[in-house]
Short mmCIF file of C-alpha atoms and ligand atoms in Angstrom, two decimals:
data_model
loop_
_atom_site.label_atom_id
_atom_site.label_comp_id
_atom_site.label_asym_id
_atom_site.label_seq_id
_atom_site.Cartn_x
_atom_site.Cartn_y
_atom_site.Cartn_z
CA UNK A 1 -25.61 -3.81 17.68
CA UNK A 2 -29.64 -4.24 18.02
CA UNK A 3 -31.42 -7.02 16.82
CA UNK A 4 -33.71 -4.57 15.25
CA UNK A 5 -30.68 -2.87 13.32
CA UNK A 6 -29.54 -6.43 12.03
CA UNK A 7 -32.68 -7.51 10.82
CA UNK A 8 -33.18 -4.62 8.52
CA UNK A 9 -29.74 -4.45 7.77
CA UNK A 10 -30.08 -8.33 6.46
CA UNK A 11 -33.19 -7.81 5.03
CA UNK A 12 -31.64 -4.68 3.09
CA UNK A 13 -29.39 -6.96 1.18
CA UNK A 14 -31.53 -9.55 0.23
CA UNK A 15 -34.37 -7.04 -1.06
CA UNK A 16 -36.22 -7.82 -4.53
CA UNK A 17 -34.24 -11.04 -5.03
CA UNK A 18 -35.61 -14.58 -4.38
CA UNK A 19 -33.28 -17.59 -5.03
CA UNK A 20 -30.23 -17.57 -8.03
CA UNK A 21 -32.32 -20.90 -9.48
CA UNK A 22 -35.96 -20.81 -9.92
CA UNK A 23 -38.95 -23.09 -11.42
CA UNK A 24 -41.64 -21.84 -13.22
CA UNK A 25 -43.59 -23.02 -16.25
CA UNK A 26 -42.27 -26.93 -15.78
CA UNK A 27 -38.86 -25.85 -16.05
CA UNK A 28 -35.66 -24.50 -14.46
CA UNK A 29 -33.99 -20.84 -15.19
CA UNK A 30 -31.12 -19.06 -13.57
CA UNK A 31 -31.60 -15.62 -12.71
CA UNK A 32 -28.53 -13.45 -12.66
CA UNK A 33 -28.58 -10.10 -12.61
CA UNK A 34 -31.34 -8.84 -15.15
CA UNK A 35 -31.45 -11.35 -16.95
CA UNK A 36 -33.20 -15.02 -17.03
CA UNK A 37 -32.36 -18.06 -18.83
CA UNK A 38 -33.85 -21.51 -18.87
CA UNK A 39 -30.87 -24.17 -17.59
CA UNK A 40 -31.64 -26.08 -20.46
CA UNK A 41 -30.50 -23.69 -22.56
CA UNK A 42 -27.16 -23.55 -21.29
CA UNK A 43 -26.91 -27.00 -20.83
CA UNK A 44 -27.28 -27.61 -24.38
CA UNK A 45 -24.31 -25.56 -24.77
CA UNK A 46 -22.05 -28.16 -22.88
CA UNK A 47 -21.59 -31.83 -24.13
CA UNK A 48 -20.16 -33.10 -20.26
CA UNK A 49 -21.43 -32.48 -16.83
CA UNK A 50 -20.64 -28.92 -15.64
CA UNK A 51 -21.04 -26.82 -12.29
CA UNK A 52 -23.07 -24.03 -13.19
CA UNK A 53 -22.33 -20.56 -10.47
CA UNK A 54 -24.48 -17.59 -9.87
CA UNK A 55 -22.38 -15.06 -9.06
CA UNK A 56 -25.15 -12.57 -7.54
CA UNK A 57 -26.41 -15.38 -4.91
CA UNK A 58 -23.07 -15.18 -3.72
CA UNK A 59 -22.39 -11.65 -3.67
CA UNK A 60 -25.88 -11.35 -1.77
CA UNK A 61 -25.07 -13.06 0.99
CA UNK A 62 -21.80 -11.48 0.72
CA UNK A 63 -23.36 -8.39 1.86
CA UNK A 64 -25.48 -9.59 4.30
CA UNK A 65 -22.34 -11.00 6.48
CA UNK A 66 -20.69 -7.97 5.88
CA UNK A 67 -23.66 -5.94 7.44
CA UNK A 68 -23.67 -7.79 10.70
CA UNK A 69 -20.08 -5.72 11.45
CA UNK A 70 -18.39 -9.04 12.67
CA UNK A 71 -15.09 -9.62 10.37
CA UNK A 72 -15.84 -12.30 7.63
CA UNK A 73 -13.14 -14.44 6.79
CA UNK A 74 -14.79 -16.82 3.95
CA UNK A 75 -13.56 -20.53 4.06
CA UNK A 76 -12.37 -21.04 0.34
CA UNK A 77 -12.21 -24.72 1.19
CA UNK A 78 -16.09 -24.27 0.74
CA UNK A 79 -15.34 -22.84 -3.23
CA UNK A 80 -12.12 -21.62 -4.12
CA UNK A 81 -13.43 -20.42 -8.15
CA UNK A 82 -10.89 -17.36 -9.05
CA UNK A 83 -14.29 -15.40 -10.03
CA UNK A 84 -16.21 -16.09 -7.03
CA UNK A 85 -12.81 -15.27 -4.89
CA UNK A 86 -12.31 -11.97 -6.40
CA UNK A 87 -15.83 -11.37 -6.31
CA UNK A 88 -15.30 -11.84 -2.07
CA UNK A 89 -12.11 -9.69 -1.94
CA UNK A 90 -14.01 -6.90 -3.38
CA UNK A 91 -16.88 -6.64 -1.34
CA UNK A 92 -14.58 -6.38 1.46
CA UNK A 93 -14.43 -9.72 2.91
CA UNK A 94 -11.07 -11.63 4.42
CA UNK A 95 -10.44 -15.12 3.40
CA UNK A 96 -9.33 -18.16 5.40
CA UNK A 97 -7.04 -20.56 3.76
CA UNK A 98 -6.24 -23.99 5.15
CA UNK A 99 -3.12 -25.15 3.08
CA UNK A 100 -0.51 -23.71 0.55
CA UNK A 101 -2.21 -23.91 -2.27
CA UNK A 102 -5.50 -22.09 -1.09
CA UNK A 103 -3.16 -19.31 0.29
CA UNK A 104 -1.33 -18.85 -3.03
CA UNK A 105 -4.74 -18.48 -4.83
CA UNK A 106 -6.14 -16.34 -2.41
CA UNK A 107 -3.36 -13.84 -2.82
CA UNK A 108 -3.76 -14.19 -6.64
CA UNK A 109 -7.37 -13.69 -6.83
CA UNK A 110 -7.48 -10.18 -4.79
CA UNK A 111 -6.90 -10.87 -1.00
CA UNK A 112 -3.78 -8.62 0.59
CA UNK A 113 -2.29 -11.07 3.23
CA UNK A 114 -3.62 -8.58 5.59
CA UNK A 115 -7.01 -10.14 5.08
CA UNK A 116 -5.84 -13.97 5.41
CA UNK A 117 -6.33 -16.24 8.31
CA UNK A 118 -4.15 -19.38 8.20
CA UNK A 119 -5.58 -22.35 9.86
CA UNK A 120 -5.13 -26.01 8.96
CA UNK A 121 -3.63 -28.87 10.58
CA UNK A 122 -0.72 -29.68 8.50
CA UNK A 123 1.45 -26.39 8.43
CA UNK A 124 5.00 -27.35 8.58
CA UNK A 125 8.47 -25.92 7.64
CA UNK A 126 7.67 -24.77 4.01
CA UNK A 127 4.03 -23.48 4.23
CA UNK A 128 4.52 -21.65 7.49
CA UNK A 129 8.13 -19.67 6.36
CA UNK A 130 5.91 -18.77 2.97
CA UNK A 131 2.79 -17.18 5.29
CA UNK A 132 5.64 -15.69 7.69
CA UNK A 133 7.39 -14.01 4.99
CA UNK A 134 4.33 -12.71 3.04
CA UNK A 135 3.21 -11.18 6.51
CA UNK A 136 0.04 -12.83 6.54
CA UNK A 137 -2.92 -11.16 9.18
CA UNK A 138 -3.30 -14.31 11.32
CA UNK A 139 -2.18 -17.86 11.80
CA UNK A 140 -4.35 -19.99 13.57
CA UNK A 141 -2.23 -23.03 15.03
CA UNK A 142 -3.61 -25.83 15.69
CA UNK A 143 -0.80 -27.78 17.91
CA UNK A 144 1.97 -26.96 20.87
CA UNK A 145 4.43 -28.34 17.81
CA UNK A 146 3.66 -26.00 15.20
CA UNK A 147 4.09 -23.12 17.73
CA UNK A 148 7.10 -24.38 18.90
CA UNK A 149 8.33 -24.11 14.89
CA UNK A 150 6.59 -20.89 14.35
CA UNK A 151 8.84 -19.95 16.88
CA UNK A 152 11.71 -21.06 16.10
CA UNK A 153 11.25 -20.09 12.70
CA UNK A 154 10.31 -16.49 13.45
CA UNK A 155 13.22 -16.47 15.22
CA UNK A 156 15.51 -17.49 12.15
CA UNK A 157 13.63 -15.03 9.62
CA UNK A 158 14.10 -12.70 12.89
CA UNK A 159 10.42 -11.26 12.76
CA UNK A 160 7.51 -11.51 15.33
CA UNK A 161 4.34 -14.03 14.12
CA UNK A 162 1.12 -12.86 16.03
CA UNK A 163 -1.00 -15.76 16.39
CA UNK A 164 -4.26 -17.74 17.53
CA UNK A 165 -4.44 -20.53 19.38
CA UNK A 166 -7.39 -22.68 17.75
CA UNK A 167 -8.75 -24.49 21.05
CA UNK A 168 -10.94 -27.86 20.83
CA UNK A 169 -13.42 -26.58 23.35
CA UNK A 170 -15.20 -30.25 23.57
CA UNK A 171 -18.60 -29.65 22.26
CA UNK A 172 -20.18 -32.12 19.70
CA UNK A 173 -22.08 -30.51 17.30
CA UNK A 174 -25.14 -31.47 16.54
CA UNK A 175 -24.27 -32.65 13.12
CA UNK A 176 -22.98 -34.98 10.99
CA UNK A 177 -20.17 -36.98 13.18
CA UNK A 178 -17.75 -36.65 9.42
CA UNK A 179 -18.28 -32.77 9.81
CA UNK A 180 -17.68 -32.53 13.67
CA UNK A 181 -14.51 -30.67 14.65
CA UNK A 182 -14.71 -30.47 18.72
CA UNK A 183 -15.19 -33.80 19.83
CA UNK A 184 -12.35 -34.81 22.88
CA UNK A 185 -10.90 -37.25 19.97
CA UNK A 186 -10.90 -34.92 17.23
CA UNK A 187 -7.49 -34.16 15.52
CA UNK A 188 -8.35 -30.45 15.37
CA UNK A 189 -7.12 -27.63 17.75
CA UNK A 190 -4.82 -27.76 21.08
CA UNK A 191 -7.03 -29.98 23.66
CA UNK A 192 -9.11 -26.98 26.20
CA UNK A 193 -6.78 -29.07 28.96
CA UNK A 194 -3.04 -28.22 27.39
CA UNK A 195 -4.05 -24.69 27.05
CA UNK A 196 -2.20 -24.02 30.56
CA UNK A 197 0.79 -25.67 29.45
CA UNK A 198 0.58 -23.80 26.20
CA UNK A 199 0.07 -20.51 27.80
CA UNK A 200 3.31 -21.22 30.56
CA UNK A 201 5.58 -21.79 27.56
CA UNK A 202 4.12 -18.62 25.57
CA UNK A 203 5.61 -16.16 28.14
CA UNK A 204 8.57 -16.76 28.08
CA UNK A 205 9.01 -17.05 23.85
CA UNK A 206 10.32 -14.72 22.30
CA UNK A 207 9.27 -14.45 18.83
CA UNK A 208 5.68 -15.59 18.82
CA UNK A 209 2.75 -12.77 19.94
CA UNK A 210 -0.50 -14.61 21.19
CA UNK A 211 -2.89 -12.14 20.03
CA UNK A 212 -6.36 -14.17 19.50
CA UNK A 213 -8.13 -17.22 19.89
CA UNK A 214 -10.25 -19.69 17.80
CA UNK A 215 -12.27 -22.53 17.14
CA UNK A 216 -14.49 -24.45 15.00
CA UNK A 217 -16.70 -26.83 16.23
CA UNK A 218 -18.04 -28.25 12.92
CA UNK A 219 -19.95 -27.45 9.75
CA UNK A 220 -23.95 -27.80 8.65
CA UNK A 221 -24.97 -26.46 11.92
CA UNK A 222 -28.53 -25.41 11.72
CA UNK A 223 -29.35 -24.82 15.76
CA UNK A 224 -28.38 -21.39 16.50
CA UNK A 225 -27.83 -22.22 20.17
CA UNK A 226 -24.59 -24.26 19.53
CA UNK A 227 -23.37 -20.79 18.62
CA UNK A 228 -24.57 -18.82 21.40
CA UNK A 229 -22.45 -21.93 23.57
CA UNK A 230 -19.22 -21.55 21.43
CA UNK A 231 -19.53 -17.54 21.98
CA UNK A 232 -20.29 -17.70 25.28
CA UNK A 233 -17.51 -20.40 26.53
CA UNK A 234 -15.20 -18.70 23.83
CA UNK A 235 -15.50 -15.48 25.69
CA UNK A 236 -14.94 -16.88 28.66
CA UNK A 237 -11.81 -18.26 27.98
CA UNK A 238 -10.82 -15.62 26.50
CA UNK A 239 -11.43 -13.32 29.67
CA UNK A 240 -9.36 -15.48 31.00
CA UNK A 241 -6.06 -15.61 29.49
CA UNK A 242 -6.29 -12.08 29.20
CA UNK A 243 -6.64 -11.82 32.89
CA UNK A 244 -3.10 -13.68 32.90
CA UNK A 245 -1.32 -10.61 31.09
CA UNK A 246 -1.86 -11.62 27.37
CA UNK A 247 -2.75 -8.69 24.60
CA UNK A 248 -5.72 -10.88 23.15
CA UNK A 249 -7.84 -8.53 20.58
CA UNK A 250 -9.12 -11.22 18.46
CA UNK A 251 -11.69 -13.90 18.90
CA UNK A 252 -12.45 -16.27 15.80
CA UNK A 253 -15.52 -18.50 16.26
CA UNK A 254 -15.07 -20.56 12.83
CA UNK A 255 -17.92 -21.02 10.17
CA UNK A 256 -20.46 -23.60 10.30
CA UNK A 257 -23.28 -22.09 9.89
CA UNK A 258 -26.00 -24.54 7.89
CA UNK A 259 -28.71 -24.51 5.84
CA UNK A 260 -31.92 -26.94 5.75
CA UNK A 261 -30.83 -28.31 1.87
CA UNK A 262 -34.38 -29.94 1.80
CA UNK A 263 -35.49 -26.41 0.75
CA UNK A 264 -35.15 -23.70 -2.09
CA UNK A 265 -33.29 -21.19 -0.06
CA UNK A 266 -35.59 -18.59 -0.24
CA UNK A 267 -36.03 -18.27 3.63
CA UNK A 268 -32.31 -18.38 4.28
CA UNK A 269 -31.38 -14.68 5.12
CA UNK A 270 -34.05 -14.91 7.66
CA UNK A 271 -31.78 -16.87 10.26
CA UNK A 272 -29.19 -13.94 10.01
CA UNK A 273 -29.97 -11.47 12.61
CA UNK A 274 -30.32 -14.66 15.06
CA UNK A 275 -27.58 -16.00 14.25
CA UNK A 276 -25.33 -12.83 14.13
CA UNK A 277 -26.54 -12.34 17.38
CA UNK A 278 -25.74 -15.50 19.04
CA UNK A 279 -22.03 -15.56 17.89
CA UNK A 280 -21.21 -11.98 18.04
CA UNK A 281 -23.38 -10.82 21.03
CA UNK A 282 -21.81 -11.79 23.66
CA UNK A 283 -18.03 -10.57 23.30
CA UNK A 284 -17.91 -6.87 23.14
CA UNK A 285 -14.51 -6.87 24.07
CA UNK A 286 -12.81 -8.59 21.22
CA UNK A 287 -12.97 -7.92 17.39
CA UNK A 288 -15.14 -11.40 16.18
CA UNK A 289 -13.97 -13.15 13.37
CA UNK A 290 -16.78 -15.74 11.30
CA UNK A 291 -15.50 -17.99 8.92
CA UNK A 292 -18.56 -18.88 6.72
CA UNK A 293 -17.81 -21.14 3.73
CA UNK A 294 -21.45 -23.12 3.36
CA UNK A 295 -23.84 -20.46 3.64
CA UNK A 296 -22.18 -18.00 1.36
CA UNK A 297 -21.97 -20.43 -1.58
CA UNK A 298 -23.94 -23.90 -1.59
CA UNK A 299 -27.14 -22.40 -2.97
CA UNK A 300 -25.01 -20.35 -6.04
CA UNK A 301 -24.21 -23.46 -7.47
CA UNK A 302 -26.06 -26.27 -9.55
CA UNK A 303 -24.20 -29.52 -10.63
CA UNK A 304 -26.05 -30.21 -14.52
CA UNK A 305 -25.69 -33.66 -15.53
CA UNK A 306 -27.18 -36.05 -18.43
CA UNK A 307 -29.38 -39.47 -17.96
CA UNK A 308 -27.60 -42.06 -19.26
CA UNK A 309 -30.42 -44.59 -18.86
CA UNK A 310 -33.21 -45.34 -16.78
CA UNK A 311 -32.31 -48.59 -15.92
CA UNK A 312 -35.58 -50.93 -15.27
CA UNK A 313 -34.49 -53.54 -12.29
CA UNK A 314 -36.63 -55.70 -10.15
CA UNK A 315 -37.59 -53.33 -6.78
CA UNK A 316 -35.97 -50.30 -8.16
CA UNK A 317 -35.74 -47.75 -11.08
CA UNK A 318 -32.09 -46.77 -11.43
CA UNK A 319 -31.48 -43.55 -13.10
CA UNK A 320 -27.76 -43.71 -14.50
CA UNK A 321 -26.26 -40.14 -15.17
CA UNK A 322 -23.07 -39.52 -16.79
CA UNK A 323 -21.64 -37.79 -13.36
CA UNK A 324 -20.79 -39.55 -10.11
CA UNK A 325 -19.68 -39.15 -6.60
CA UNK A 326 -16.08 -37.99 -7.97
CA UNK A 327 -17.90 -34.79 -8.75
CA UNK A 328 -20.21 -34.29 -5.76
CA UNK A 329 -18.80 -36.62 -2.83
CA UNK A 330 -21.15 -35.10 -0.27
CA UNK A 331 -24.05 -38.15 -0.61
CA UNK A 332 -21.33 -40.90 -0.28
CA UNK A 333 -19.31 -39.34 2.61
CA UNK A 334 -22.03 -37.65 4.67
CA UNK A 335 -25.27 -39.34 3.25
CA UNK A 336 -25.95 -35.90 1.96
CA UNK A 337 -29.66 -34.66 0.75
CA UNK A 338 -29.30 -32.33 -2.71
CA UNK A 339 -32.69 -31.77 -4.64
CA UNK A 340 -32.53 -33.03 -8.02
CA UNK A 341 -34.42 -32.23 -10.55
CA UNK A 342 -34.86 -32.58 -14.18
CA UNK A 343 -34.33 -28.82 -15.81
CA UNK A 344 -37.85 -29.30 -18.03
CA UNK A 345 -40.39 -31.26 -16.28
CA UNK A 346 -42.07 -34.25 -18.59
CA UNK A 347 -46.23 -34.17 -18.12
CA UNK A 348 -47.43 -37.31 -15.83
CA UNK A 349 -47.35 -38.74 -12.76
CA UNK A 350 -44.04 -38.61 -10.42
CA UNK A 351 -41.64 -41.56 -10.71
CA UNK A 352 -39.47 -43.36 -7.80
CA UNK A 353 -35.97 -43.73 -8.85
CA UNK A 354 -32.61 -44.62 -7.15
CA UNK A 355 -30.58 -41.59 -8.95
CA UNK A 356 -26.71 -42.90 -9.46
CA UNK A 357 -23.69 -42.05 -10.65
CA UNK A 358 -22.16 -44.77 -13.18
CA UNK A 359 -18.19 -45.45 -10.84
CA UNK A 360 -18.07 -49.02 -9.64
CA UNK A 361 -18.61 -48.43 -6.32
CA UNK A 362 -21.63 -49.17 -4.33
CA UNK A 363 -22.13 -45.54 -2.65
CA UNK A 364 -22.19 -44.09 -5.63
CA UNK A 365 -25.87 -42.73 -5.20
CA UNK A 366 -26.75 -39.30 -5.16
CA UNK A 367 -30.49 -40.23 -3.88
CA UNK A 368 -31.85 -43.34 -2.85
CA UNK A 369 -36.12 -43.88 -3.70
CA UNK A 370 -36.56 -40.44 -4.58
CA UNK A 371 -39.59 -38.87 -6.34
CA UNK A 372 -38.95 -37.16 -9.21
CA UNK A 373 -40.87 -35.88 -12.14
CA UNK A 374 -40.57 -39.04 -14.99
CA UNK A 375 -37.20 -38.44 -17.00
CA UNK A 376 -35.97 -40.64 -19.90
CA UNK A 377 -32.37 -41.09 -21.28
CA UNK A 378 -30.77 -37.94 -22.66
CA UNK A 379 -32.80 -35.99 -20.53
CA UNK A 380 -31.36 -32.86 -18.14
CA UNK A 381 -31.18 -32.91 -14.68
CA UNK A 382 -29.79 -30.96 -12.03
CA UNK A 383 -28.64 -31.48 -8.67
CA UNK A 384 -28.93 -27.95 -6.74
CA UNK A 385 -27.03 -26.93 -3.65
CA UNK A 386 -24.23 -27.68 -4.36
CA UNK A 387 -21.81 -24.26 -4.88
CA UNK A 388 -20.07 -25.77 -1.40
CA UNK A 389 -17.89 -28.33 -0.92
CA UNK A 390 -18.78 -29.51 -4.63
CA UNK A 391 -16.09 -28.87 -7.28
CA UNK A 392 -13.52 -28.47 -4.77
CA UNK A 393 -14.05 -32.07 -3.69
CA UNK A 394 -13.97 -33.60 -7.20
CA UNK A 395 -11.53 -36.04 -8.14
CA UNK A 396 -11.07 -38.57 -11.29
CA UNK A 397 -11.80 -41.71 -9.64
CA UNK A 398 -12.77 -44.25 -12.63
CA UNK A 399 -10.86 -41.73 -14.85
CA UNK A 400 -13.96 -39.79 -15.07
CA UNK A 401 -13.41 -36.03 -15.52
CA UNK A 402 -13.96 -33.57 -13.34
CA UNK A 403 -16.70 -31.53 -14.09
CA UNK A 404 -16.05 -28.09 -15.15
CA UNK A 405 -17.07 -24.74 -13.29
CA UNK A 406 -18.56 -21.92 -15.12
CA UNK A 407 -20.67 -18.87 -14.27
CA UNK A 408 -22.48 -16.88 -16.84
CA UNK A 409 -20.80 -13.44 -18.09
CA UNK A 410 -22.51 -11.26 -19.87
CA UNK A 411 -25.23 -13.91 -21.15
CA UNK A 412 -22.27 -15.94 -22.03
CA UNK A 413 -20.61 -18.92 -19.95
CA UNK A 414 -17.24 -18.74 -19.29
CA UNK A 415 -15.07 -20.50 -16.89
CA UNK A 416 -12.55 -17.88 -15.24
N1 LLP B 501 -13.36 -22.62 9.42
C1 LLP B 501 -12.71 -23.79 9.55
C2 LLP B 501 -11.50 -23.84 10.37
C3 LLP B 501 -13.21 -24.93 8.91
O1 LLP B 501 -12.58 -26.10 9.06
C4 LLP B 501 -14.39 -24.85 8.12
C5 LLP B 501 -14.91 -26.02 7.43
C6 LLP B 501 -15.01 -23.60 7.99
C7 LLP B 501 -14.48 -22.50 8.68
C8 LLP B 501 -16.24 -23.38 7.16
O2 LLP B 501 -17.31 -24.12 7.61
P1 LLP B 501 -18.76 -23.93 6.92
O3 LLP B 501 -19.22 -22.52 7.21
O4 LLP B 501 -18.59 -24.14 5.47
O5 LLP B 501 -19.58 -24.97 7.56
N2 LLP B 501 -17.04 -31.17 3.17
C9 LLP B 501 -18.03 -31.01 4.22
C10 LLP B 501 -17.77 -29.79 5.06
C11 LLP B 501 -16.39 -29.75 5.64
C12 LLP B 501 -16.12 -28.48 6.40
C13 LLP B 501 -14.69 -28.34 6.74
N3 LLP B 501 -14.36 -27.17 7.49
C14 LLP B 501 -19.42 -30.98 3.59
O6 LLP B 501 -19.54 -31.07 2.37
O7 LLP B 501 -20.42 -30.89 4.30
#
């Protein structure tokens, strides 16, 4: 496929739409669909914190992936909200799940198990005679030990499991070292260096079809040459073990795909038709598989919280909200940046403020020094970007709730 053909494929989808949140006229709206409404609005609908979803962000770049004619697996790690899954199943994309639970609610929200890709670490007895059974489209494994039970459970349920081998190909990312996956001491993947061993052992079982390979070498990746690498080594390998007699037709290069979060997202499509490029260009031979979670999502979802006080100290201006880092982890784990902002600007002159949540823990901060239009307690703010790796993360450390996830309907907000 031409570069050319990509581009104005891309550019296709993301035609007479801008982002899902926009400001204008000192204040936030969300624009879904036809219609526009100012976040404050439906914030004064809620008495709690809430995650608030645009559906048609999503679906957008829904569409674009689906152009580029690579197969899209979405990570539902990223988001797993029933709407926003079923939303995905119908626009034709596959899923891939990464325990038990995600693969039960991806087969209740619309995927056929012909459309799932198992990967994950931890897939013992239980979870891998459940994705056997339901005859599930691929399992990536991720150790000599869990092929050695796939086998030997195939052979009890007496069926053939076609699988991948996800490989740890030893690149580091250029990325945050929490969200690197291909490091030589990363738990992820069978080593590049037991592959032979692997491969000696495959031909002679019985039960378990090698059929693709994968990896994932980590997440917020925003160089597009890391992904030319991965295809390029990838397809080598791949070459390879075919070479030795194996039926490979698939070749799964993982997600990771980033976005610069210091921005509105308006320029995003525009790294597409590179990016498309780099992973899929260089393996003609084999059916590539993406597993995007980020760059589908992040920017369809807003986190609204309350000020609880602005709390006057001696160096620092601490803005107190009534949500913390057990609804958005990402600034504690990977000193994340998220625009904040308050949903109706006050006149004057731009504050500093440390902007925390209220646990008792010191990295609860979701932005240290950061300039902000002046806000007061009671006031609206939200904290944008964050449709990935938000809700799903939230926990009820401090016995604080988690927030609640709802998407607008109709002009209404509803949560399923
Ligand atoms: N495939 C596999 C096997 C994965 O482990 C992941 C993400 C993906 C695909 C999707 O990667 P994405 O396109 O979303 O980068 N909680 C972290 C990110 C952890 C990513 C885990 N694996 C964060 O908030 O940045």
């Amino acid at each position: 496929m031409s570069f050319d053909y990509l581009q104005a494929k891309v550019k296709q989808c993301g035609e007479g739409i801008n982002v899902a949140f926009y400001f204008a006229d000192s204040q936030w709206f969300l624009k879904s669909g036809a219609s526009e409404r100012p976040l404050i609005d439906l914030a004064r609908q809620q008495s709690q914190p809430f995650y608030l979803y645009d559906l048609d962000e999503a679906a957008r770049r829904a569409r674009a992936f689906v152009s580029s004619g690579l197969q899209v697996h979405y990570a539902m790690k990223a988001n797993s909200f029933p709407r926003l899954l079923q939303l995905f199943a119908r626009e034709g994309l596959g899923v891939d799940v990464v325990s038990l639970g995600e693969l039960k609610k991806a087969l209740e929200n619309g995927f056929s198990p012909s459309k799932i890709i198992y990967s994950g670490l931890g897939k013992g007895h239980e979870e891998l005679e459940f994705a056997l059974g339901k005859r599930i489209h691929q399992i990536n494994v991720e150790s000599f030990e869990e092929l050695q039970l796939i086998e030997e459970l195939s052979r009890a349920m007496n069926l053939k499991a076609e699988v991948a081998l996800r490989l740890n190909i030893h690149l580091a990312a250029p990325t945050h070292k929490n969200i690197q996956t291909a490091t030589e001491e990363s738990k992820f993947g069978i080593d590049i260096r037991q592959l032979p061993e692997v491969l000696t052992w495959l031909k002679t079982a019985k039960n378990c079809h090698l059929v693709g390979l994968a990896t994932h070498v980590g997440s917020q990746i925003t160089d597009i040459s890391v992904f030319r690498t991965v295809s390029q080594r990838m397809g080598e390998i791949y070459r390879e073990v075919r070479g030795q007699g194996f039926a490979l037709r698939t070749l799964d290069l993982g997600g990771g795909l980033g976005l610069d979060y210091h921005s509105s997202g308006e320029r995003d499509l525009e790294i597409l038709p590179d990016y498309f490029a780099a992973i899929g260009g260089h393996n003609t031979e084999a059916r590539v598989v993406i597993e995007p979670g980020r760059f589908l999502v992040a920017r369809a979802g807003v986190l609204i919280a309350k000020v609880v006080h602005v709390k006057r100290g001696i160096n620092r201006q601490f803005v107190i909200l009534n949500v913390g880092m057990n609804a958005l982890m990402r600034p504690a784990l990977y000193q994340a940046y998220h625009r904040i902002e308050p949903l109706v600007h006050r006149s004057g002159a731009k504050e500093v403020y440390t902007i925390c949540g209220p646990l008792c823990e010191g990295t609860d901060i979701f932005a240290e020094q950061r300039e902000v239009s002046p806000l007061k307690s009671g006031d609206w703010i939200g904290i944008f970007d964050t449709g990935a790796y938000g809700a799903v993360m939230a926990n009820n450390y401090n016995e604080m709730p988690r927030p609640p996830e709802l998407a607008l309907f109709d002009g209404r907000l509803e949560a399923q």
